[in-house]
Short mmCIF file of C-alpha atoms in Angstrom, two decimals:
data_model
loop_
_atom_site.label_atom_id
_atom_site.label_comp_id
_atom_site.label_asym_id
_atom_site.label_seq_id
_atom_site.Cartn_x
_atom_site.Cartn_y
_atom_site.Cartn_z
CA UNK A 1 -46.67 18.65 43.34
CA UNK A 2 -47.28 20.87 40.37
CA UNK A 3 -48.27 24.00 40.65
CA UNK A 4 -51.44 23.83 37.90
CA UNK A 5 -52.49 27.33 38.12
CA UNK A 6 -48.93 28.31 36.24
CA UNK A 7 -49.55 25.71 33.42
CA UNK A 8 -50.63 26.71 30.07
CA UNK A 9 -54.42 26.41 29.00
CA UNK A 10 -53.37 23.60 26.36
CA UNK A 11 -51.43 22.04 29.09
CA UNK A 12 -54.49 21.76 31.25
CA UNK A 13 -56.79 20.34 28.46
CA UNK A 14 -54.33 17.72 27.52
CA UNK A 15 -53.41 16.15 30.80
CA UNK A 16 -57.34 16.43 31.62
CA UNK A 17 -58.15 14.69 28.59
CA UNK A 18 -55.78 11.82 28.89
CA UNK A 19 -56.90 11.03 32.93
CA UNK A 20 -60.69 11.32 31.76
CA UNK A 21 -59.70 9.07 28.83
CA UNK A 22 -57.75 7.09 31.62
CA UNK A 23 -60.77 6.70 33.56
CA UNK A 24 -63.02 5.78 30.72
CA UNK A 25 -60.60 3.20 29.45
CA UNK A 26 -61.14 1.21 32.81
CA UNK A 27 -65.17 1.63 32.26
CA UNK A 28 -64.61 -0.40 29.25
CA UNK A 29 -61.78 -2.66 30.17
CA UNK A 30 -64.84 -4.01 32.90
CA UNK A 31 -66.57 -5.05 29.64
CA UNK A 32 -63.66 -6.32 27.55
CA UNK A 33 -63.86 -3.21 25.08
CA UNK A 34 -60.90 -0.66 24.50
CA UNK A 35 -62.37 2.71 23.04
CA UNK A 36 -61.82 1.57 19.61
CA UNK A 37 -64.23 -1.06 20.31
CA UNK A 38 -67.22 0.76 22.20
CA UNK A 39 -66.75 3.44 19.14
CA UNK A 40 -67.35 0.55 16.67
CA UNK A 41 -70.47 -0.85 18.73
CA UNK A 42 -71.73 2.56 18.39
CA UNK A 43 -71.84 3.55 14.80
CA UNK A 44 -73.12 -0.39 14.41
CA UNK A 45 -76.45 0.66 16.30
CA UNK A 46 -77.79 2.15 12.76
CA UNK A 47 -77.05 -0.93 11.19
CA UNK A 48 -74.50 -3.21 9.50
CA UNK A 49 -71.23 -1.15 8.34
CA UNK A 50 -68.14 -2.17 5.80
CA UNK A 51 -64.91 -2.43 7.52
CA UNK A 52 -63.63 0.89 5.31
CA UNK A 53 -67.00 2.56 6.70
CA UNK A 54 -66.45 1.64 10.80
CA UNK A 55 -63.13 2.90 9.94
CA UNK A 56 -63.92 6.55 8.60
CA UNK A 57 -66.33 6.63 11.68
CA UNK A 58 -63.90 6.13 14.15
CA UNK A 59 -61.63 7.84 13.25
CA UNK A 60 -58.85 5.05 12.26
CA UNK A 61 -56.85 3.58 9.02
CA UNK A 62 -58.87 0.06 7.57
CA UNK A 63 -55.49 -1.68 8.84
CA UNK A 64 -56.42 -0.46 12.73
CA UNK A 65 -59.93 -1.54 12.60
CA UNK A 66 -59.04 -5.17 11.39
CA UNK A 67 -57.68 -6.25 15.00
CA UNK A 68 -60.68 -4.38 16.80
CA UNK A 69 -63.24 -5.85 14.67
CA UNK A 70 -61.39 -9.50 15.12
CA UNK A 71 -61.51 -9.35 19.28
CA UNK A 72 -65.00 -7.58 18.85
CA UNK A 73 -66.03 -10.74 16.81
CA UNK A 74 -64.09 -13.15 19.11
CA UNK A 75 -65.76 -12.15 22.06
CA UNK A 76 -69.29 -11.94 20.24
CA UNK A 77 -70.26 -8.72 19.65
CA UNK A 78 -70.12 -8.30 16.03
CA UNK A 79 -69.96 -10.77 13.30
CA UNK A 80 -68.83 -10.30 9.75
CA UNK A 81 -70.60 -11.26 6.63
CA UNK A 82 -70.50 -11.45 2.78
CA UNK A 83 -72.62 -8.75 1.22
CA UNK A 84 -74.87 -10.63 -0.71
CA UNK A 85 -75.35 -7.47 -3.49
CA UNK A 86 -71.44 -7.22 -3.48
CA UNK A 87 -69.86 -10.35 -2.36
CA UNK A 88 -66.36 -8.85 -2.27
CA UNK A 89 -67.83 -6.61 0.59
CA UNK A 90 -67.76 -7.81 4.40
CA UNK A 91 -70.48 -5.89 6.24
CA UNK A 92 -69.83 -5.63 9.88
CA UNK A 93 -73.26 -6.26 12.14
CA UNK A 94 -73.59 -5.79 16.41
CA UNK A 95 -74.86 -8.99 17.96
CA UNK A 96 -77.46 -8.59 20.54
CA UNK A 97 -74.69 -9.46 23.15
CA UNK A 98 -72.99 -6.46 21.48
CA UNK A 99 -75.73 -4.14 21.26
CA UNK A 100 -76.85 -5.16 25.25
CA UNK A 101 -72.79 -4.47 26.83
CA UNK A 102 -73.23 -1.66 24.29
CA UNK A 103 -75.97 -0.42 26.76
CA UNK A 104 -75.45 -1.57 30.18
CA UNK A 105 -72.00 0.69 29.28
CA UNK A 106 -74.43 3.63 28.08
CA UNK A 107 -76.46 3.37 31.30
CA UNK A 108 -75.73 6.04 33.62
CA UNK A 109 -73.45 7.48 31.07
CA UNK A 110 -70.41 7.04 32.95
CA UNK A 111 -68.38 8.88 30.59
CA UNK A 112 -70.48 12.37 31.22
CA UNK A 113 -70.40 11.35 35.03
CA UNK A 114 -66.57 11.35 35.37
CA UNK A 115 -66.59 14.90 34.07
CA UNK A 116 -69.65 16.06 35.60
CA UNK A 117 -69.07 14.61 39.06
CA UNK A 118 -65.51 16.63 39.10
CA UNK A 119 -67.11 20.12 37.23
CA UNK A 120 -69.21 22.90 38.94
CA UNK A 121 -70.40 23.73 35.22
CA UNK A 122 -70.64 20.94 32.79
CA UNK A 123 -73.28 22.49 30.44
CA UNK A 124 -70.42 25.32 30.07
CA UNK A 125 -67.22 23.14 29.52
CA UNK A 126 -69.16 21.12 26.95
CA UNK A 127 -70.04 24.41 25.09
CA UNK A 128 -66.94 25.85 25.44
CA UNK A 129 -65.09 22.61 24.27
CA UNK A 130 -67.65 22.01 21.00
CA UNK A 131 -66.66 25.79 20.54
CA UNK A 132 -62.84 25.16 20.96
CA UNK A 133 -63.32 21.77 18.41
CA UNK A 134 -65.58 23.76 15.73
CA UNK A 135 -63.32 26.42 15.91
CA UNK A 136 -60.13 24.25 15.14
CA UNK A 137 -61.55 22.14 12.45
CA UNK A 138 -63.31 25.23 10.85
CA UNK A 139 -59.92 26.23 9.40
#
């Protein structure tokens, strides 16, 4: 067994990152979603989104987001439609079945729980890891 208490801080962050993201993967995979999915069913709660827009806000190229948004459509939680003020634009909407797995998966926040169950301070590590992000992207 590794001894963690020699490994580097970024060490740490990284392997604990990928096993929370490990553990939140299967929270979705219960509901048929990957991450790239629940992301999309999230910025669709303010409304209907392009397919160049749901990509900006997760974080993805257009070309990623065209397989999510196809299995999010297949298994009825979006559909697409023709903008009818541009009709070269698709706008992307939630269905109610998307926006209702979008919130049984909200309720009791299971993401915060996997962290918060395994933390004695997660008011701290959440400050100190919005400081570590601002921080990074600030430069």
């Amino acid at each position: 067994m590794d001894d963690h208490a020699s490994w580097a801080t970024g060490r740490l962050l990284l392997v604990a990152a990928r096993l929370v993201e490990r553990e939140w993967n299967a929270v979705l995979a219960e509901r048929g979603l990957t991450h790239a999915g629940f992301l999309t069913l999230h910025v669709l709660q303010d409304g209907p989104r392009t397919q160049r827009e749901l990509a900006a806000h997760t974080y993805v190229e257009e070309q990623t987001i065209r397989p999510v948004l196809d299995r999010l459509e297949r298994d009825g939680h979006i559909v697409r439609e023709r903008d009818t003020a541009d009709r070269r634009r698709v706008m992307v909407s939630r269905t109610d079945l998307g926006g209702r797995t979008y919130a049984e998966i909200m309720k009791g926040d299971p993401a915060e729980r996997i962290i918060a169950d395994r933390v004695e301070d997660p008011g701290a590590l959440r400050a100190e890891l919005i400081r570590l992000i601002t921080g990074i992207r600030s430069r």
